[in-house]
PDB file of C-alpha atoms in Angstrom:
ATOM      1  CA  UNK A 210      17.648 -52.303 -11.954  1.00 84.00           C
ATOM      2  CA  UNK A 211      20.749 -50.312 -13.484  1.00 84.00           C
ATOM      3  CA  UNK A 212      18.628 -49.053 -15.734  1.00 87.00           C
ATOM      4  CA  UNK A 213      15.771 -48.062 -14.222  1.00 87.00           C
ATOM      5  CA  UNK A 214      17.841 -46.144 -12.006  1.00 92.00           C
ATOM      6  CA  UNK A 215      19.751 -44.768 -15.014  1.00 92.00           C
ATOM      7  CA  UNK A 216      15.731 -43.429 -16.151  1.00 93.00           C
ATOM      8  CA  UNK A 217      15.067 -41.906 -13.023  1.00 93.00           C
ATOM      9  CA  UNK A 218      18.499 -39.906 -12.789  1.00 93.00           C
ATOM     10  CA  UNK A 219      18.094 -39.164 -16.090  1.00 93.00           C
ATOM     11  CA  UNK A 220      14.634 -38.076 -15.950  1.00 94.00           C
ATOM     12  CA  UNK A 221      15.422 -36.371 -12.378  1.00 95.00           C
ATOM     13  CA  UNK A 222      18.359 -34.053 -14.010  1.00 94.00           C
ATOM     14  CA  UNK A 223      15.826 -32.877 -17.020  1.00 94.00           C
ATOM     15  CA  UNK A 224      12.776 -31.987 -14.819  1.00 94.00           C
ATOM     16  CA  UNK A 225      15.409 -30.161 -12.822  1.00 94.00           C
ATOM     17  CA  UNK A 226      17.132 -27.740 -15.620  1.00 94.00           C
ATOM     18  CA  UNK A 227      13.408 -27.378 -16.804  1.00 94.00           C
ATOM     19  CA  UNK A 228      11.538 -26.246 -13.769  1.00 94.00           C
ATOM     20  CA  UNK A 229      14.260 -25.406 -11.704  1.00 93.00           C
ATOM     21  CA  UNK A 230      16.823 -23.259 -14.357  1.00 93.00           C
ATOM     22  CA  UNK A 231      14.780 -22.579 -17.835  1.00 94.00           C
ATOM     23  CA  UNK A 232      11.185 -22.263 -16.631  1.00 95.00           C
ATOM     24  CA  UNK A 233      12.036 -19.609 -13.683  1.00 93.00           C
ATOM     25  CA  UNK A 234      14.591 -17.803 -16.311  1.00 93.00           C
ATOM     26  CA  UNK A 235      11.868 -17.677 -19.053  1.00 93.00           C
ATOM     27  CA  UNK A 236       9.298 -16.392 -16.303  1.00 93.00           C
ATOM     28  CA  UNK A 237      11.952 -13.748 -15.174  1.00 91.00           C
ATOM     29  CA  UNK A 238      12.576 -12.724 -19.499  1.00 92.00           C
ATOM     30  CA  UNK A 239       8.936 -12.695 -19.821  1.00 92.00           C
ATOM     31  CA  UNK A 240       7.922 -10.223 -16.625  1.00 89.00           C
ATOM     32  CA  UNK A 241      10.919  -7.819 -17.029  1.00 90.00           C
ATOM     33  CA  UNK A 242      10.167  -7.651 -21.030  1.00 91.00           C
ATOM     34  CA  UNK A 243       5.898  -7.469 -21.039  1.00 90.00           C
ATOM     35  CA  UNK A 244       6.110  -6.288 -17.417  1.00 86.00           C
ATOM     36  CA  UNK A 245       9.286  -4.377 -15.982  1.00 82.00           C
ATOM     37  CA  UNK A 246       8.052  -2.057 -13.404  1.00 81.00           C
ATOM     38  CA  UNK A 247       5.459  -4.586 -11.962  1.00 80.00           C
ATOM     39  CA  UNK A 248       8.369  -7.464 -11.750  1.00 80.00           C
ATOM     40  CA  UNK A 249      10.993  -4.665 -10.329  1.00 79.00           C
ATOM     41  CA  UNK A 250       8.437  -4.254  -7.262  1.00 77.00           C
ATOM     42  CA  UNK A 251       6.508  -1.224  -8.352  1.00 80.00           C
ATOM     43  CA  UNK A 252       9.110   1.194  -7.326  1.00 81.00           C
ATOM     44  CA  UNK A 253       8.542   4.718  -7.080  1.00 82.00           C
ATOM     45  CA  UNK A 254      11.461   7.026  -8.134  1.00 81.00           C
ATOM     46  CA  UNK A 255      12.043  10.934  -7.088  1.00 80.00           C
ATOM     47  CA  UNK A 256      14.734  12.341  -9.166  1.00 79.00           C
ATOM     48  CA  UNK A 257      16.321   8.664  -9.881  1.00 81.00           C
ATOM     49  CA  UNK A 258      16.134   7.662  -5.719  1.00 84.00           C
ATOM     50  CA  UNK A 259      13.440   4.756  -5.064  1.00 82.00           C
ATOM     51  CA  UNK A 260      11.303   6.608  -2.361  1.00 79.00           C
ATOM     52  CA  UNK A 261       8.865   3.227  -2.048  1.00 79.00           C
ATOM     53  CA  UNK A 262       6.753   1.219  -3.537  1.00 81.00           C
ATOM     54  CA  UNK A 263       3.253   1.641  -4.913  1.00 81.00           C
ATOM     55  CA  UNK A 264       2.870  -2.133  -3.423  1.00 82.00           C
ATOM     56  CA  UNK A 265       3.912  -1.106   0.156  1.00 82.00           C
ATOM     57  CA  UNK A 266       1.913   0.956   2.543  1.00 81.00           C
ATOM     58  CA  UNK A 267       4.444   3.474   4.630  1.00 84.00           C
ATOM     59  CA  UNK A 268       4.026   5.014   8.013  1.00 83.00           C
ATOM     60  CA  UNK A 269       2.197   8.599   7.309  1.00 79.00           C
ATOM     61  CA  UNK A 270       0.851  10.680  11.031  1.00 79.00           C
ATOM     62  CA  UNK A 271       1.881  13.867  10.286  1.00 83.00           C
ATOM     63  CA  UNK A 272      -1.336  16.148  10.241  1.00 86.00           C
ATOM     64  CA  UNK A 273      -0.275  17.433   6.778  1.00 90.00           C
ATOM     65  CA  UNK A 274      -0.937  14.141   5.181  1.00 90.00           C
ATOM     66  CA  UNK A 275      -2.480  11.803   4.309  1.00 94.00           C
ATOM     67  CA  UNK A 276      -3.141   8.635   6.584  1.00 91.00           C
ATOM     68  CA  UNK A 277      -2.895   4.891   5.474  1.00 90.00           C
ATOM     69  CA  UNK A 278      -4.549   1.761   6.490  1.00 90.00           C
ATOM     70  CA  UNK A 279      -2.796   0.561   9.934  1.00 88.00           C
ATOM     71  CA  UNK A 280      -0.090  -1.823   9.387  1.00 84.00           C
ATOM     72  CA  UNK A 281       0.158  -5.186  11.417  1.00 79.00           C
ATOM     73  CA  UNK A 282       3.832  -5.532  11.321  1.00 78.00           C
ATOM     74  CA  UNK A 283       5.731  -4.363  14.747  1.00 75.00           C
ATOM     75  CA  UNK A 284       7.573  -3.397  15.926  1.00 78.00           C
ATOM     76  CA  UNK A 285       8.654  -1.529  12.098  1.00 79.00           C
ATOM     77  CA  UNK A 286       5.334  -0.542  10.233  1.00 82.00           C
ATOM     78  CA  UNK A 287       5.132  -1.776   6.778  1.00 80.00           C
ATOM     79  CA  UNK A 288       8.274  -4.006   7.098  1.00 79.00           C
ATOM     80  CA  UNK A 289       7.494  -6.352   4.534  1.00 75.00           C
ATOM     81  CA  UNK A 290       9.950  -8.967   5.686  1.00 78.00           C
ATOM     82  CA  UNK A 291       7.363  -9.158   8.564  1.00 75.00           C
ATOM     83  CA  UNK A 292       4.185  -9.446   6.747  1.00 75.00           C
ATOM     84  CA  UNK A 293       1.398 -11.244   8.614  1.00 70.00           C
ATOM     85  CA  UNK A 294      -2.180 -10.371   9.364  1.00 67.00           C
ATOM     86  CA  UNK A 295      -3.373  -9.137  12.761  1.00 66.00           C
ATOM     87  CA  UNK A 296      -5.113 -12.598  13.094  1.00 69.00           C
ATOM     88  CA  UNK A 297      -7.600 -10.891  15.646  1.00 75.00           C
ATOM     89  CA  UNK A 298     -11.431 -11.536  15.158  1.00 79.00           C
ATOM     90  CA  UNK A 299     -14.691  -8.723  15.490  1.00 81.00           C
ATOM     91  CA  UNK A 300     -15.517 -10.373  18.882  1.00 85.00           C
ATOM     92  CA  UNK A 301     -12.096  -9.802  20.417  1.00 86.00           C
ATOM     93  CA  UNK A 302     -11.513  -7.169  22.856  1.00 90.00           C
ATOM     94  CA  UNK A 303      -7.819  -6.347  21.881  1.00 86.00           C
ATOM     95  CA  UNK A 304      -9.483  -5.293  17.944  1.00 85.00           C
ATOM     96  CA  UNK A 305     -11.778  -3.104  20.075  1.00 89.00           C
ATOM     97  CA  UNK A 306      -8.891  -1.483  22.242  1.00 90.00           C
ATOM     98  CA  UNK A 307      -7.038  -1.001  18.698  1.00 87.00           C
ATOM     99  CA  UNK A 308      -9.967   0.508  16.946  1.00 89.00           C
ATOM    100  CA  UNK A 309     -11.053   2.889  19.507  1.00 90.00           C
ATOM    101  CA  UNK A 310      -7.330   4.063  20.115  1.00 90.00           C
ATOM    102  CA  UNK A 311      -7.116   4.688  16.166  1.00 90.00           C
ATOM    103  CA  UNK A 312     -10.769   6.250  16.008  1.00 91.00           C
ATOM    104  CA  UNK A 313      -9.313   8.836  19.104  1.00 90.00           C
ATOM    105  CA  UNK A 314      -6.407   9.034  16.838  1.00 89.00           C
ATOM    106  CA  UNK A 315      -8.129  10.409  14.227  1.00 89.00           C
ATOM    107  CA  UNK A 316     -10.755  12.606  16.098  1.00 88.00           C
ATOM    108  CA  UNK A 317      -7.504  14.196  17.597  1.00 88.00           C
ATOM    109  CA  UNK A 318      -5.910  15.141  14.819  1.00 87.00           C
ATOM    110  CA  UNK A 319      -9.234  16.491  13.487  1.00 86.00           C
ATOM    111  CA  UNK A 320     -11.462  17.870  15.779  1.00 84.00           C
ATOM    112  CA  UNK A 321     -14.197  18.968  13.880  1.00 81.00           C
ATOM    113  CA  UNK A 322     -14.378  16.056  11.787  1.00 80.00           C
ATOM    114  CA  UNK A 323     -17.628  13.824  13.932  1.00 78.00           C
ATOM    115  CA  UNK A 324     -18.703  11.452  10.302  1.00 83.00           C
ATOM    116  CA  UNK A 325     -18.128   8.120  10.778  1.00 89.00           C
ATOM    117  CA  UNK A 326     -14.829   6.853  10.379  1.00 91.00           C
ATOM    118  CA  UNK A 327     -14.117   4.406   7.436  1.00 93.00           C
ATOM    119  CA  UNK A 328     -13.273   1.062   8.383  1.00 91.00           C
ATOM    120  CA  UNK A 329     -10.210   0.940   6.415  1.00 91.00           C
ATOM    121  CA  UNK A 330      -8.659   3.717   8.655  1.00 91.00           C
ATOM    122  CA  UNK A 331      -8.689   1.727  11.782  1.00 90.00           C
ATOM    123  CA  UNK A 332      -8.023  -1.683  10.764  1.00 88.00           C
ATOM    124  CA  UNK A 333      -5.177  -3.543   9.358  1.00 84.00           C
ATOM    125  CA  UNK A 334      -5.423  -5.151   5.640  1.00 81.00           C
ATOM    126  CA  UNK A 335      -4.917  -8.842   5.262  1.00 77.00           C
ATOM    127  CA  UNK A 336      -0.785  -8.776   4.650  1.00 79.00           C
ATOM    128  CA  UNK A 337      -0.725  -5.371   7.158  1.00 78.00           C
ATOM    129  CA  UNK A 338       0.976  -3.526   4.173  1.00 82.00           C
ATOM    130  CA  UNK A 339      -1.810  -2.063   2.214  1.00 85.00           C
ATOM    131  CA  UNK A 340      -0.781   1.184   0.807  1.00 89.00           C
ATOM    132  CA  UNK A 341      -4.496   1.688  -0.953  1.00 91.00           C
ATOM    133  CA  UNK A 342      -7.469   3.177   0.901  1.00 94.00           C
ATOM    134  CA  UNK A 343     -11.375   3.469  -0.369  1.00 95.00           C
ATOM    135  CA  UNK A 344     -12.095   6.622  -1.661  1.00 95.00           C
ATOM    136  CA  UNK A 345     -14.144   7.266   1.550  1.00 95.00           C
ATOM    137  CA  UNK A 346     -10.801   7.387   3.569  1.00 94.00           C
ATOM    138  CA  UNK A 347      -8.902   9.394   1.816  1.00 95.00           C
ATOM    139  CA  UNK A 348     -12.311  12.136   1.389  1.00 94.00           C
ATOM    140  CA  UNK A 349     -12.932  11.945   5.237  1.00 94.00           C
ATOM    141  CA  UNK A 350      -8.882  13.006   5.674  1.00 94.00           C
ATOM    142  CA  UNK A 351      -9.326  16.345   3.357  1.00 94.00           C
ATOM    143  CA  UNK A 352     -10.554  18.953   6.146  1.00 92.00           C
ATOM    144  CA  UNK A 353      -7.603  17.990   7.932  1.00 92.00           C
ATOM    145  CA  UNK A 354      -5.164  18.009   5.297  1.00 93.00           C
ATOM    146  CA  UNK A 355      -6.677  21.571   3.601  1.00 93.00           C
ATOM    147  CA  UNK A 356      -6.210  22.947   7.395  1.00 92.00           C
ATOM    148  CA  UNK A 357      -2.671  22.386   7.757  1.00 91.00           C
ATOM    149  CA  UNK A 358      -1.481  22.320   4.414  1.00 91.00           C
ATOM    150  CA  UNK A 359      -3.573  25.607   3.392  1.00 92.00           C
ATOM    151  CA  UNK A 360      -4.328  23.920   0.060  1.00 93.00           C
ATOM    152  CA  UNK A 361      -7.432  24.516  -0.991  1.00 94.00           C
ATOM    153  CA  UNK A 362      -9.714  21.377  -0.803  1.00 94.00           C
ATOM    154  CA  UNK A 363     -11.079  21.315  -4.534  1.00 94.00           C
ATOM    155  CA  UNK A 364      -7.152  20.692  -5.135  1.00 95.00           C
ATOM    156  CA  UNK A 365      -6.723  18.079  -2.752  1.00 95.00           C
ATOM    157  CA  UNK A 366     -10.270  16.190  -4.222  1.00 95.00           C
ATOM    158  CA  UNK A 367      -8.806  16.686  -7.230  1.00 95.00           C
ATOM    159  CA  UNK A 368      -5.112  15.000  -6.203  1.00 95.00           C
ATOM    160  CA  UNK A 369      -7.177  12.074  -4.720  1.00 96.00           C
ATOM    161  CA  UNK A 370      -8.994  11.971  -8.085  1.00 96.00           C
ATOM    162  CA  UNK A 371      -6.040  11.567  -9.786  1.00 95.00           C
ATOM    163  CA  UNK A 372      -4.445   8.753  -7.942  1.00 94.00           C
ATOM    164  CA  UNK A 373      -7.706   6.654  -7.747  1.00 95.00           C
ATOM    165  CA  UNK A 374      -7.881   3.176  -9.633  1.00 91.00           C
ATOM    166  CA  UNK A 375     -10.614   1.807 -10.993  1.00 90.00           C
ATOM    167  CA  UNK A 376     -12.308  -1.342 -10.282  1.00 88.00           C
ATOM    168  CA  UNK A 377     -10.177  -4.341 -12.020  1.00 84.00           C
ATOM    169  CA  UNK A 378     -11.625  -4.740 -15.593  1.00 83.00           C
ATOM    170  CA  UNK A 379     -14.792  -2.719 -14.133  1.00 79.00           C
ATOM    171  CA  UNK A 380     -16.153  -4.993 -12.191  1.00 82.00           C
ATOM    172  CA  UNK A 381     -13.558  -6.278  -9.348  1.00 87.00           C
ATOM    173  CA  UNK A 382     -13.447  -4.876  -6.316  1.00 86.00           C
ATOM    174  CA  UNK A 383     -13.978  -0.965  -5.331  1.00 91.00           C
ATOM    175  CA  UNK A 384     -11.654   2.160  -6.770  1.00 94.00           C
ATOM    176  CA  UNK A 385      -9.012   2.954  -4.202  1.00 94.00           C
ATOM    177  CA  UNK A 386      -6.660   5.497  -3.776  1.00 95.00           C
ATOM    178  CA  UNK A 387      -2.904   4.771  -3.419  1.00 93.00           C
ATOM    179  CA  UNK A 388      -2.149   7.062  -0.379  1.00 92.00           C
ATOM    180  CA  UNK A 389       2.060   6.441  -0.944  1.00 90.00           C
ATOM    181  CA  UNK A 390       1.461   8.356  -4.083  1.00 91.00           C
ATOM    182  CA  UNK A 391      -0.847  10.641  -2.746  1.00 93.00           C
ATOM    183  CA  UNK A 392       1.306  12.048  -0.259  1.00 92.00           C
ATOM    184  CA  UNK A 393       4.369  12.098  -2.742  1.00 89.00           C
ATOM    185  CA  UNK A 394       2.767  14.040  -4.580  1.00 90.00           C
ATOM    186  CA  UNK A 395       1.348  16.598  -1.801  1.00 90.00           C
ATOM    187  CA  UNK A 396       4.970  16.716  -1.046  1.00 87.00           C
ATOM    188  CA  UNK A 397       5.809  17.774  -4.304  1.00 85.00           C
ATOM    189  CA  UNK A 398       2.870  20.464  -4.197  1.00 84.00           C
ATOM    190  CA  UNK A 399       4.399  22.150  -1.328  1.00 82.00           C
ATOM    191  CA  UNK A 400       7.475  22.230  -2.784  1.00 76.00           C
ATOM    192  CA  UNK A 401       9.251  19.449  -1.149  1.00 70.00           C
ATOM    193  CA  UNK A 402       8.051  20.738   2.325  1.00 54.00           C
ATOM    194  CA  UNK A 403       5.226  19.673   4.657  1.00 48.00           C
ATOM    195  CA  UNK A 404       4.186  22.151   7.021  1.00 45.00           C
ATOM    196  CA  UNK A 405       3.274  20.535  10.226  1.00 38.00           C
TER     197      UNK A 405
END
């Protein structure tokens, strides 16, 4: 019986330095060597200060920018301590009440602008931190955005362009458009300034 217990201590203390100390400190080597800025959260840097993340949706209504996905956390948006999805289905009325406040939303801040809204402007993504919309989004938000801003639209369809991704491999999924870097970088077009 000494033995066996012996074994299992034994055994115990060797699965624990492998998966508990060498495995995670071989995982950690291997992402910050092959994959640095993905394991250091996808930060996004202006002048050496992290700004955000490219992971993390953040909290854009000025009229002079562009708008992300809704976030589900509250009372903070896009506090990613509180991730969580909205957990409300089609048939509920408190969805409805939501997406008809954020449709209003949006036909107030752009008047003239009677398309149909894209889906991903009025409802929350699954972990309520999104910070991608479909190319659709981001197109349906230029009138607004060339209004305030006075930038001519080509520009700003060329700006969305630019920070579009692809489909994974080609095939997975649909392009989006990564509206924290989008606005960082309308920012930086206006010199730092947003006129509002």
């Amino acid at each position: 019986m000494a033995r066996d217990i012996r074994t299992a201590v034994v055994l115990f203390l060797v699965f624990a330095v492998v998966t508990g100390l060498m495995y995670p400190l071989a995982m950690t080597g291997i992402g910050q060597v092959l994959f640095a800025r993905q394991a250091n959260g996808s930060l996004i840097r202006v002048h050496g200060r992290v700004v955000g993340s490219a992971l993390i949706g953040q909290y854009f209504r000025g009229p002079g920018m562009f708008w992300s996905r809704p976030s589900a956390t509250s009372p903070v948006p896009y506090d990613a301590e509180a991730s969580s999805a909205s957990n409300v289905g089609p048939d509920n009325p408190v969805l409805r009440m939501h997406v008809a406040a954020r449709v209003a939303a949006l036909h107030k801040a752009d008047p003239g602008e009677r398309g149909l809204v894209p889906i991903d402007l009025v409802t929350s993504s699954a972990s309520g931190l999104d910070p991608d919309i479909s190319i659709a989004a981001a197109r349906y938000q230029v009138a607004r955005v060339a209004h305030v801003t006075k930038i001519p639209r080509a520009r700003l369809d060329a700006l969305i362009k630019r920070y579009t991704t692809p489909r994974s491999l080609g095939l997975l999924g649909e392009p989006v458009v990564n509206v924290v870097r989008l606005d960082l970088a309308l920012w930086q077009m206006q010199g730092g300034h947003f006129r509002q």
